[in-house]
Short mmCIF file of C-alpha atoms in Angstrom, two decimals:
data_model
loop_
_atom_site.label_atom_id
_atom_site.label_comp_id
_atom_site.label_asym_id
_atom_site.label_seq_id
_atom_site.Cartn_x
_atom_site.Cartn_y
_atom_site.Cartn_z
CA MET L 1 0.05 0.02 -0.02
CA VAL L 2 1.34 3.39 -0.93
CA PRO L 3 0.27 6.08 1.40
CA VAL L 4 -1.35 9.22 -0.02
CA SER L 5 -0.66 12.57 1.40
CA THR L 6 -3.52 14.86 2.28
CA HIS L 7 -1.45 17.95 1.91
CA THR L 8 -1.31 19.87 -1.48
CA ALA L 9 1.96 20.87 -2.83
CA ALA L 10 2.86 24.67 -3.04
CA PRO L 11 2.95 26.00 -6.42
CA THR L 12 6.40 26.22 -8.15
CA GLU L 13 6.42 29.79 -8.92
CA GLY L 14 9.77 31.52 -10.06
CA ILE L 15 11.38 28.28 -11.07
CA PRO L 16 12.24 28.43 -14.68
CA SER L 17 11.08 25.57 -16.99
CA ALA L 18 13.29 23.07 -18.36
CA PRO L 19 15.40 24.55 -21.31
CA GLY L 20 15.28 21.35 -23.34
CA ALA L 21 12.69 22.18 -25.81
CA PHE L 22 14.30 25.64 -26.55
CA ILE L 23 17.82 24.21 -26.95
CA GLN L 24 16.40 21.48 -29.25
CA ASP L 25 14.70 24.09 -31.60
CA ARG L 26 17.89 26.27 -31.65
CA LEU L 27 20.07 23.03 -32.59
CA ALA L 28 17.53 21.86 -35.06
CA GLY L 29 17.59 25.47 -36.71
CA TRP L 30 21.41 25.36 -36.71
CA VAL L 31 21.40 21.85 -38.27
CA SER L 32 19.14 22.96 -41.04
CA ASP L 33 21.01 25.98 -41.73
CA LEU L 34 24.16 24.10 -42.11
CA THR L 35 22.52 21.39 -44.10
CA THR L 36 21.16 24.15 -46.56
CA LEU L 37 24.59 25.79 -46.67
CA HIS L 38 26.38 22.65 -47.42
CA GLU L 39 23.83 21.58 -50.17
CA LEU L 40 24.32 25.06 -51.90
CA THR L 41 28.00 25.20 -51.61
CA GLU L 42 28.13 21.67 -53.01
CA ARG L 43 26.15 22.90 -56.02
CA LEU L 44 28.25 25.83 -56.49
CA ALA L 45 31.43 23.72 -56.33
CA GLY L 46 30.07 21.49 -59.00
CA THR L 47 30.06 24.42 -61.54
CA SER L 48 33.00 24.59 -64.04
CA THR L 49 32.34 27.72 -66.14
CA LEU L 50 31.92 31.31 -64.81
CA ASP L 51 28.40 31.74 -66.39
CA SER L 52 27.00 28.62 -64.61
CA ALA L 53 28.60 29.74 -61.19
CA LEU L 54 27.13 33.17 -61.48
CA HIS L 55 23.61 31.86 -62.30
CA GLU L 56 23.89 29.26 -59.37
CA LEU L 57 24.92 32.08 -56.93
CA LEU L 58 21.99 34.17 -58.02
CA VAL L 59 19.51 31.32 -57.66
CA ALA L 60 21.00 30.27 -54.23
CA GLY L 61 21.08 33.74 -52.88
CA ALA L 62 17.63 34.29 -53.69
CA ALA L 63 16.51 31.05 -51.95
CA LEU L 64 18.44 32.16 -48.70
CA VAL L 65 16.94 35.55 -48.49
CA GLY L 66 13.42 34.68 -49.57
CA ALA L 67 13.35 36.74 -52.92
CA ALA L 68 11.89 36.05 -56.26
CA ARG L 69 14.03 38.07 -58.53
CA GLY L 70 17.58 39.52 -58.62
CA LEU L 71 20.58 40.52 -60.79
CA LEU L 72 24.20 40.00 -60.41
CA VAL L 73 26.95 42.49 -61.77
CA LEU L 74 30.54 41.06 -62.28
CA GLU L 75 33.03 43.88 -62.47
CA PRO L 76 36.35 42.77 -61.07
CA ALA L 77 38.15 45.61 -59.45
CA ASP L 78 41.44 45.00 -61.33
CA GLY L 79 39.95 46.06 -64.60
CA ARG L 80 41.02 42.93 -66.52
CA GLY L 81 37.35 41.67 -66.92
CA PRO L 82 35.32 39.93 -67.88
CA SER L 83 32.31 42.17 -67.00
CA ARG L 84 28.93 40.65 -67.07
CA THR L 85 25.19 41.30 -65.90
CA ILE L 86 22.87 38.53 -65.50
CA GLY L 87 19.36 38.54 -64.13
CA LEU L 88 16.93 36.11 -62.34
CA GLY L 89 13.34 36.64 -63.35
CA LEU L 90 14.41 39.79 -65.21
CA SER L 91 14.56 40.25 -68.94
CA HIS L 92 17.24 42.10 -70.99
CA ALA L 93 15.05 44.92 -71.25
CA GLU L 94 14.27 45.05 -67.54
CA LEU L 95 17.88 44.92 -66.84
CA GLY L 96 18.32 47.77 -69.21
CA HIS L 97 15.84 49.81 -67.05
CA ILE L 98 17.69 49.09 -63.87
CA GLU L 99 20.85 50.19 -65.40
CA THR L 100 19.59 53.53 -66.48
CA VAL L 101 19.66 54.44 -62.65
CA PRO L 102 22.95 56.40 -61.99
CA ARG L 103 25.49 54.00 -60.40
CA SER L 104 26.13 56.37 -57.65
CA ALA L 105 22.51 56.05 -56.61
CA THR L 106 22.54 52.34 -56.32
CA ALA L 107 24.08 50.38 -53.54
CA TYR L 108 25.83 47.87 -55.95
CA GLY L 109 27.14 50.80 -58.10
CA ARG L 110 28.80 52.47 -55.10
CA PHE L 111 30.29 49.34 -53.87
CA LEU L 112 31.80 48.58 -57.67
CA ASP L 113 33.11 52.14 -57.82
CA GLY L 114 34.88 51.93 -54.43
CA LEU L 115 33.10 54.69 -52.88
CA PRO L 116 33.73 55.36 -49.11
CA ASP L 117 31.41 53.74 -46.67
CA THR L 118 30.74 50.84 -48.86
CA GLY L 119 31.24 47.02 -48.65
CA ALA L 120 28.82 45.84 -46.13
CA PRO L 121 25.32 44.44 -47.38
CA LEU L 122 22.64 47.13 -47.75
CA ALA L 123 18.71 46.47 -47.27
CA SER L 124 16.19 48.75 -48.85
CA PRO L 125 12.95 47.48 -47.18
CA ASP L 126 10.70 50.07 -48.69
CA ILE L 127 12.09 51.57 -51.94
CA LEU L 128 8.68 53.50 -52.81
CA GLY L 129 8.32 55.00 -49.53
CA ASP L 130 11.95 55.94 -48.86
CA PRO L 131 12.24 59.75 -49.75
CA GLY L 132 16.09 59.47 -49.39
CA LEU L 133 16.54 57.47 -52.48
CA ASP L 134 17.14 58.79 -55.91
CA PRO L 135 13.94 59.43 -57.90
CA GLY L 136 15.07 57.21 -60.63
CA CYS L 137 15.35 54.16 -58.15
CA ARG L 138 11.74 54.60 -57.19
CA GLU L 139 10.50 55.22 -60.76
CA VAL L 140 12.32 51.96 -62.01
CA ALA L 141 11.02 50.05 -58.96
CA ALA L 142 7.47 51.10 -59.65
CA ARG L 143 7.74 50.27 -63.42
CA LEU L 144 9.27 46.70 -62.82
CA GLY L 145 7.00 45.98 -59.81
CA TYR L 146 9.53 45.51 -56.79
CA ALA L 147 9.33 47.41 -53.62
CA ALA L 148 12.53 46.22 -51.70
CA SER L 149 15.96 45.02 -52.19
CA TYR L 150 18.89 43.41 -50.50
CA THR L 151 22.33 43.95 -51.89
CA GLN L 152 25.15 41.59 -51.04
CA PRO L 153 28.92 42.59 -52.16
CA LEU L 154 31.10 39.91 -53.57
CA ALA L 155 34.74 40.22 -52.61
CA THR L 156 37.69 38.07 -51.61
CA GLY L 157 39.61 38.71 -48.56
CA ALA L 158 36.58 40.40 -46.74
CA ALA L 159 37.27 40.90 -42.99
CA GLU L 160 34.53 40.14 -40.55
CA ALA L 161 32.62 43.45 -39.79
CA ALA L 162 32.44 44.54 -36.27
CA GLY L 163 28.80 45.13 -36.42
CA PRO L 164 25.80 45.50 -38.79
CA ASP L 165 26.73 49.20 -39.65
CA ALA L 166 30.39 48.53 -40.06
CA THR L 167 32.04 48.65 -43.38
CA ALA L 168 33.90 45.39 -44.44
CA ARG L 169 37.43 45.98 -45.69
CA THR L 170 37.95 44.07 -48.90
CA THR L 171 41.03 43.31 -51.00
CA GLY L 172 39.48 42.18 -54.09
CA ARG L 173 36.10 43.47 -55.37
CA LEU L 174 34.53 41.01 -57.87
CA GLY L 175 30.80 42.24 -58.08
CA ALA L 176 27.57 42.48 -56.27
CA ALA L 177 24.22 40.56 -56.11
CA VAL L 178 20.95 42.24 -55.57
CA TRP L 179 17.87 40.50 -54.81
CA LEU L 180 14.27 42.06 -55.29
CA TYR L 181 11.09 41.65 -53.26
CA ASP L 182 7.78 42.12 -54.65
CA GLU L 183 6.51 43.71 -51.28
CA PRO L 184 8.20 45.74 -48.65
CA ALA L 185 10.38 43.40 -46.96
CA GLU L 186 13.70 42.83 -45.21
CA PRO L 187 15.57 39.39 -44.70
CA LEU L 188 15.94 38.33 -41.26
CA GLU L 189 19.19 38.51 -39.34
CA ARG L 190 19.53 34.70 -39.67
CA GLN L 191 18.90 35.04 -43.47
CA CYS L 192 21.50 37.78 -43.81
CA HIS L 193 24.18 35.79 -41.99
CA LEU L 194 23.78 32.87 -44.25
CA VAL L 195 23.80 34.68 -47.39
CA GLY L 196 26.96 36.43 -46.09
CA VAL L 197 28.68 33.16 -45.36
CA TYR L 198 27.61 31.75 -48.64
CA ALA L 199 28.88 34.99 -50.76
CA ARG L 200 32.27 34.53 -48.91
CA TYR L 201 32.69 30.95 -50.25
CA ALA L 202 31.19 32.08 -53.70
CA ALA L 203 33.72 34.88 -53.97
CA GLU L 204 36.60 32.47 -53.50
CA HIS L 205 35.13 30.02 -56.25
CA LEU L 206 34.40 32.91 -58.60
CA THR L 207 37.99 33.96 -58.23
CA ARG L 208 39.28 30.66 -59.24
CA LEU L 209 36.96 30.41 -62.28
CA LEU L 210 37.89 33.92 -63.31
CA GLU L 211 41.62 33.21 -63.39
CA LEU L 212 40.85 29.99 -65.39
CA GLU L 213 38.64 31.85 -68.04
CA ARG L 214 41.23 34.53 -68.29
CA ALA L 215 44.03 31.86 -68.99
CA ARG L 216 41.90 30.28 -71.54
CA ALA L 217 41.24 33.64 -73.28
CA ASP L 218 44.82 34.52 -73.28
CA ALA L 219 45.68 30.97 -74.79
CA ALA L 220 42.93 31.44 -77.43
CA ALA L 221 44.34 34.80 -78.32
CA VAL L 222 47.89 33.31 -78.67
CA ALA L 223 46.42 30.54 -80.76
CA GLU L 224 44.66 33.13 -83.07
CA GLU L 225 48.06 35.07 -83.44
CA LEU L 226 49.85 31.75 -84.57
CA LEU L 227 47.24 31.27 -87.32
CA PRO L 228 47.06 33.33 -90.49
CA SER L 229 45.45 36.86 -90.13
CA ARG L 230 43.81 36.49 -93.72
CA LEU L 231 43.83 34.07 -96.41
CA PRO L 232 45.52 34.60 -99.77
CA ARG L 233 43.59 35.48 -102.98
CA ILE L 234 44.38 33.28 -105.92
CA PRO L 235 42.50 33.22 -109.21
CA GLY L 236 40.31 30.32 -109.73
CA VAL L 237 39.86 29.30 -106.06
CA ARG L 238 38.10 31.03 -103.04
CA LEU L 239 39.09 30.16 -99.40
CA ALA L 240 37.56 30.13 -95.96
CA ALA L 241 38.63 28.85 -92.66
CA ARG L 242 36.84 28.30 -89.27
CA ARG L 243 38.16 27.35 -85.95
CA ARG L 244 36.39 26.38 -82.79
CA ALA L 245 38.74 26.38 -79.79
CA GLY L 246 38.16 24.30 -76.86
CA PRO L 247 38.76 25.42 -73.16
CA GLY L 248 42.08 23.58 -73.17
CA ALA L 249 43.74 25.52 -76.10
CA GLY L 250 44.83 22.74 -78.20
CA GLY L 251 46.94 22.66 -81.17
CA ASP L 252 44.83 22.48 -84.14
CA TRP L 253 45.94 24.79 -87.05
CA TYR L 254 45.68 25.32 -90.79
CA ASP L 255 47.42 27.50 -93.30
CA ALA L 256 47.24 28.80 -96.85
CA LEU L 257 50.11 30.30 -98.61
CA PRO L 258 50.68 31.52 -102.28
CA LEU L 259 53.48 29.81 -104.28
CA PRO L 260 55.13 30.51 -107.51
CA ASP L 261 53.29 30.31 -110.87
CA ASN L 262 49.88 31.02 -109.26
CA ALA L 263 49.98 27.83 -107.29
CA LEU L 264 48.63 27.45 -103.63
CA GLY L 265 49.74 25.55 -100.62
CA LEU L 266 46.91 24.45 -98.16
CA ALA L 267 47.87 22.73 -95.05
CA ILE L 268 46.07 21.61 -91.78
CA GLY L 269 47.02 19.68 -88.81
CA SER L 270 46.84 18.86 -85.10
CA VAL L 271 49.47 18.71 -82.35
CA GLY L 272 48.68 16.24 -79.53
CA GLY L 273 48.09 17.57 -75.97
CA SER L 274 46.99 21.10 -74.99
CA GLY L 275 48.20 24.29 -73.44
CA PRO L 276 51.33 26.28 -73.77
CA ALA L 277 53.37 23.27 -74.89
CA ALA L 278 50.82 22.23 -77.75
CA LEU L 279 50.70 25.89 -78.89
CA ALA L 280 54.40 26.32 -79.01
CA ALA L 281 54.52 23.00 -81.04
CA MET L 282 51.87 24.25 -83.26
CA GLY L 283 53.72 27.54 -84.16
CA ARG L 284 56.97 25.77 -84.85
CA LEU L 285 55.14 23.17 -87.40
CA ARG L 286 53.40 25.90 -89.06
CA ALA L 287 56.57 27.98 -89.56
CA GLY L 288 58.52 24.94 -90.57
CA LEU L 289 55.82 23.80 -93.06
CA ARG L 290 55.83 27.33 -94.60
CA ALA L 291 59.52 27.16 -95.23
CA TYR L 292 59.46 23.71 -96.62
CA ALA L 293 56.39 24.36 -98.85
CA VAL L 294 58.42 27.20 -100.52
CA MET L 295 61.46 25.03 -101.10
CA GLU L 296 59.55 21.77 -102.01
CA GLY L 297 56.03 22.90 -102.60
CA GLU L 298 55.43 20.63 -105.65
CA ASP L 299 56.21 17.43 -103.74
CA PRO L 300 53.93 17.23 -100.84
CA VAL L 301 55.79 14.03 -99.51
CA ALA L 302 58.99 15.92 -99.40
CA VAL L 303 57.22 18.73 -97.37
CA LEU L 304 55.93 16.32 -94.92
CA SER L 305 59.15 14.30 -94.55
CA ASP L 306 60.98 17.47 -93.62
CA LEU L 307 58.35 18.32 -91.15
CA GLU L 308 58.72 14.85 -89.55
CA LEU L 309 62.52 15.44 -89.23
CA LEU L 310 61.69 18.85 -87.54
CA LEU L 311 59.34 17.24 -85.10
CA ARG L 312 61.82 14.80 -84.11
CA MET L 313 64.61 17.45 -83.43
CA THR L 314 62.36 19.88 -81.56
CA GLU L 315 59.70 17.75 -80.01
CA PRO L 316 61.03 14.21 -79.63
CA SER L 317 58.26 13.24 -77.24
CA ALA L 318 55.37 14.89 -79.30
CA ALA L 319 53.00 13.42 -81.98
CA ALA L 320 51.11 15.38 -84.58
CA THR L 321 49.07 14.93 -87.59
CA ALA L 322 49.53 16.98 -90.92
CA LEU L 323 48.05 17.12 -94.37
CA TYR L 324 49.65 19.20 -97.06
CA ALA L 325 48.18 19.90 -100.51
CA TYR L 326 49.72 21.52 -103.55
CA CYS L 327 47.06 23.19 -105.60
CA GLU L 328 47.13 24.53 -109.31
CA PRO L 329 43.85 26.31 -109.53
CA ASP L 330 44.12 27.03 -113.18
CA ARG L 331 44.38 23.47 -113.89
CA ARG L 332 42.08 22.48 -110.89
CA THR L 333 44.56 19.84 -109.69
CA ILE L 334 45.47 18.98 -106.23
CA VAL L 335 48.56 16.71 -105.03
CA LEU L 336 48.30 16.18 -101.40
CA ALA L 337 49.89 13.80 -98.74
CA GLY L 338 48.75 13.15 -95.18
CA ALA L 339 50.50 11.89 -92.09
CA GLY L 340 47.89 10.28 -89.83
CA HIS L 341 45.42 13.04 -90.76
CA THR L 342 41.84 12.59 -91.72
CA PRO L 343 41.01 12.60 -95.53
CA PRO L 344 39.66 15.67 -97.11
CA LEU L 345 35.94 15.85 -98.26
CA VAL L 346 34.91 17.05 -101.81
CA THR L 347 31.36 18.36 -102.13
CA GLY L 348 29.38 19.76 -104.93
CA GLU L 349 25.91 19.49 -106.53
CA ARG L 350 26.63 16.15 -108.29
CA ARG L 351 28.93 14.41 -105.67
CA THR L 352 30.03 14.39 -102.06
CA GLU L 353 32.80 12.03 -101.40
CA PHE L 354 35.94 11.64 -99.28
CA VAL L 355 39.18 11.82 -101.04
CA GLU L 356 41.04 8.36 -100.94
CA THR L 357 44.46 9.10 -99.52
CA THR L 358 47.13 6.53 -98.42
CA LEU L 359 47.42 5.61 -94.89
CA SER L 360 50.39 6.93 -92.93
CA ALA L 361 51.37 7.05 -89.10
CA PRO L 362 51.17 10.46 -87.51
CA LEU L 363 54.39 12.67 -87.35
CA GLY L 364 56.72 11.71 -84.77
CA MET L 365 55.85 8.03 -85.13
CA LEU L 366 57.03 7.20 -88.58
CA SER L 367 60.12 4.77 -88.85
CA CYS L 368 60.23 5.57 -92.76
CA TRP L 369 58.04 7.40 -95.03
CA GLU L 370 56.16 4.73 -97.29
CA ALA L 371 52.94 6.69 -98.02
CA PRO L 372 52.91 8.26 -101.56
CA SER L 373 50.99 11.45 -102.54
CA VAL L 374 47.72 11.29 -104.35
CA GLU L 375 46.21 13.55 -107.15
CA PHE L 376 42.66 14.45 -107.89
CA THR L 377 40.67 17.05 -109.70
CA PRO L 378 37.87 18.76 -108.33
CA ARG L 379 35.08 19.91 -110.80
CA PRO L 380 33.92 23.43 -111.26
CA GLY L 381 32.00 24.71 -108.46
CA GLU L 382 33.08 21.98 -105.91
CA THR L 383 34.42 22.76 -102.44
CA VAL L 384 37.26 20.85 -100.85
CA LEU L 385 36.88 20.59 -97.20
CA PHE L 386 40.02 19.95 -94.99
CA TYR L 387 39.35 19.33 -91.35
CA THR L 388 40.94 18.25 -88.17
CA ASP L 389 40.14 15.21 -86.22
CA GLY L 390 38.52 17.12 -83.45
CA LEU L 391 35.36 17.62 -85.77
CA LEU L 392 34.74 14.09 -85.67
CA ARG L 393 35.41 13.50 -81.96
CA ARG L 394 33.17 16.45 -80.97
CA THR L 395 30.18 14.59 -82.47
CA GLY L 396 30.48 12.01 -79.61
CA ASP L 397 29.79 9.11 -82.06
CA THR L 398 31.94 6.38 -83.11
CA ARG L 399 34.45 6.70 -85.77
CA ASP L 400 32.33 5.27 -88.75
CA ARG L 401 29.09 7.22 -87.47
CA ALA L 402 31.04 10.53 -87.36
CA PHE L 403 32.35 10.12 -90.69
CA ALA L 404 28.77 9.29 -92.05
CA ARG L 405 27.43 12.42 -90.28
CA LEU L 406 30.15 14.70 -91.79
CA HIS L 407 29.37 13.30 -95.18
CA ALA L 408 25.60 13.88 -94.74
CA ALA L 409 26.21 17.34 -93.53
CA ALA L 410 28.20 18.20 -96.54
CA ALA L 411 25.75 16.54 -98.99
CA GLY L 412 22.89 18.48 -97.35
CA VAL L 413 24.36 21.93 -98.08
CA PRO L 414 21.63 23.97 -99.65
CA LYS L 415 22.20 25.04 -103.36
CA VAL L 416 22.25 28.69 -102.53
CA LEU L 417 24.93 28.27 -100.00
CA ARG L 418 27.36 26.31 -102.22
CA GLN L 419 28.87 29.37 -104.03
CA ASP L 420 30.29 30.61 -100.68
CA PRO L 421 33.02 28.42 -99.02
CA GLY L 422 32.40 30.00 -95.69
CA ALA L 423 28.79 29.31 -95.87
CA VAL L 424 29.58 25.58 -96.78
CA ALA L 425 31.96 25.37 -93.74
CA ASP L 426 29.37 27.12 -91.45
CA HIS L 427 26.65 24.69 -92.51
CA VAL L 428 28.74 21.73 -91.86
CA LEU L 429 29.79 22.82 -88.55
CA ARG L 430 26.14 23.55 -87.38
CA THR L 431 25.11 20.29 -88.79
CA VAL L 432 27.76 17.98 -87.21
CA LEU L 433 28.43 19.53 -83.89
CA PRO L 434 25.79 18.87 -81.15
CA ALA L 435 23.72 22.08 -80.80
CA ASP L 436 22.80 21.19 -77.17
CA GLY L 437 26.27 20.55 -76.02
CA THR L 438 25.29 17.24 -74.49
CA ASP L 439 28.79 15.72 -75.08
CA ARG L 440 30.73 17.70 -72.53
CA SER L 441 33.78 15.55 -72.94
CA ALA L 442 33.83 16.01 -76.68
CA ALA L 443 33.35 19.61 -76.50
CA THR L 444 36.78 20.14 -75.24
CA GLU L 445 38.23 19.27 -78.65
CA ASP L 446 39.48 22.07 -80.98
CA VAL L 447 38.08 22.09 -84.43
CA ALA L 448 39.64 23.66 -87.55
CA VAL L 449 38.09 23.54 -91.05
CA LEU L 450 39.76 24.93 -94.19
CA ALA L 451 37.41 25.17 -97.31
CA ALA L 452 38.52 25.83 -100.81
CA ARG L 453 35.97 26.33 -103.59
CA PHE L 454 37.19 25.84 -107.13
CA ASP L 455 35.60 27.87 -109.85
#
């Protein structure tokens, strides 16, 4: 038997309740925030191009601050570029309306210009009702239908601000993101903290992608300088060239040079690898071929034999493919030889076929030269396409299917375009290469096309 007391216990006034529920709620909130940040930063880390990273940053920031629209301005402080403006839920015309507001009147413009007292995030909770804002800001906001904004600077080396009104010192301004609200609003302190942490990580990631894009642009500029600035004009033939550079700055190249007696030398080739080494090898091969073509232009086998020796002496560990053609436009004859290179394609109104060339190993892999040259005669109005192997690999198909795809593209050139070799090359590139960019690995290949139309 348990005795039951007849006394009533006194109320426990003044004793605080157990803090377990409060702590659990706070911990759950922190775990949720950390999980969200982890997922968003993982998605951002998965971006490999500057444009995709900018778009991901804008979308993730909008989710963190609870906004529906926004814009991001990339404008590095070092002035080396690139500069871009992208929008989320805003058309190009609407972005143009926003840019009509003077930069000094906008929070992102003041930050990008490096004006005093800038660098920290800035909220405008009621744009239409704030008399201190520039009238242009209120006019554009009313026209586009947003009532509040939150601006987050993007910079590397940002020091932690001592308070909400402090100015963050930055060592490298990259740009600023602005998120827009349809109604008067302001993000919570927790949201501001989350987007600030995310922005600091995003700035470091953008810096790496920015340097990578600059390096690719510099390599592409060097590659363009190594190629002919313009093609020669020879009676009886019209020339056009196209080049699609991959992100790795490979060594695909082409050349066309006038020779004595109104002859023409056409060359195309590819150096294995990518980067500065491939560009240097490409420049040496092209310069060497020009010299050998002047000395022994009528004999393509001798030209490529000399080029083989040059490659062995200067690039003993490199391999390259090349094709050289000696053309006499007045007779419409072409004598060519190739070293591991893809065969040319001749196309016209009555035929589209690959030129049968003899098989040969690439330059740098030959024990002795055994492949003779071949001669063929294009008909009046036909175009001969010389191309690099990257055109086939970019299709993402097997070798046989890639050749069939190229053949069908050349055969399907509309009649109105066959008069222009540049139009023929453009049509082939548009038809052969995947327009949706589904094959990411193949898209890294360089592509060079040289088209010669004989009258």
